[in-house]
Amino acid sequence: MENMRVNHLPSLTWNALHMNDSRVDSAVTAGEAYIEKDLSMGLEEGIRGEELPCFEKIETGMGPDMDALRKAGSMEPVQVTVPAGVKVQVLRLHIQRKPGESAFLPVEIAAEEDSEITVFVDDTGVKEEAGGTLALQFRADVKKGAKVRLVQVQLLSSQEQKLNDVGVSCADEGRFETLQLFLGAGKTYAGCRADLAGKGSSMAADIGYLGRETQSYDFNYEAVHKGKKTRSDMTASGVLWDHASKLFRGTIDFRNGSAGSSGDEKEDVLLMDEGVVNRTIPLILCAEEDVEGNHGASIGKLDDELLFYLVSRGMSREEACKMVARARIDALSRRLGDEALSQQVQKYLEEVFHG
């Protein structure tokens, strides 16, 4: 596909800001990926049950052009059902593709009542000079009292591009959590939409990113509150270096009927160089009176007092900056919940910071 438009802001702002959506610069084809798949006992491949979920009705964060890209491809989705009452199950997906080619992988999770699953996804790069695009579209149908946790680590090379699309629908007391680390790729486009349709449903998104050289990140995260007493939390924490750029759209949308709901959005960005570009657009939409929404951002340079303290203890300025930047990523890495994946991140960071 050419001229893809993704990450549409739910309520448009001034066009001159160039934040209402983004254009994917290079044409993307829906090629096939190589998947190493590991399922826990108790999981069922394919979608089961009398009422099959219609995943296409679940809206995603990146928008309809990703659906069009999916339909243009031939890759069969990874489909998993978590039977009712089955707890703490794990699905691991390791995604690769041929050098220089694009790949599109759809993943569909049906979490039946009172079930729980954690999905680990890691992307590793191909040869530096090969390029190409790796696209993932993840959808989850979270039934009453169920919980789905998505953990993603992106470690692509600087010549590669990543499209990362997520959409979930949560019934009563259903919960969706995601922890995402975006560390590689020359360009990353990521979107996530959580439809909190059921009473007491909730979502939590933790996003970490490291921008170096000319890397760019384009994010669009939406929590759509429809049911009563729903809850959303979005936290983004990142570091921008050299001439890296980032655009973060974070929307908390309180629909009519969502009385008693609450949402929080926080962003913490550390700017390490004068040449970086940081753009943030927090958005709260409200069609209901009895709701509470909050957003805040901490954007700035390394604290001078902290830098002085570290340098006075014998560190160089460069070493001090690297240590503080890495500490931010380490904090999220420790929460991945998978030792092998954490070690993979640590190895990547060693190469980045110590070459």
XYZ file of C-alpha atoms in Angstrom, residues 75 93 211 283 287:
5
model
C -0.898 -14.115 6.151
C 5.672 -14.872 19.621
C 15.272 7.812 20.281
C -6.701 15.155 24.772
C -19.815 13.719 27.014
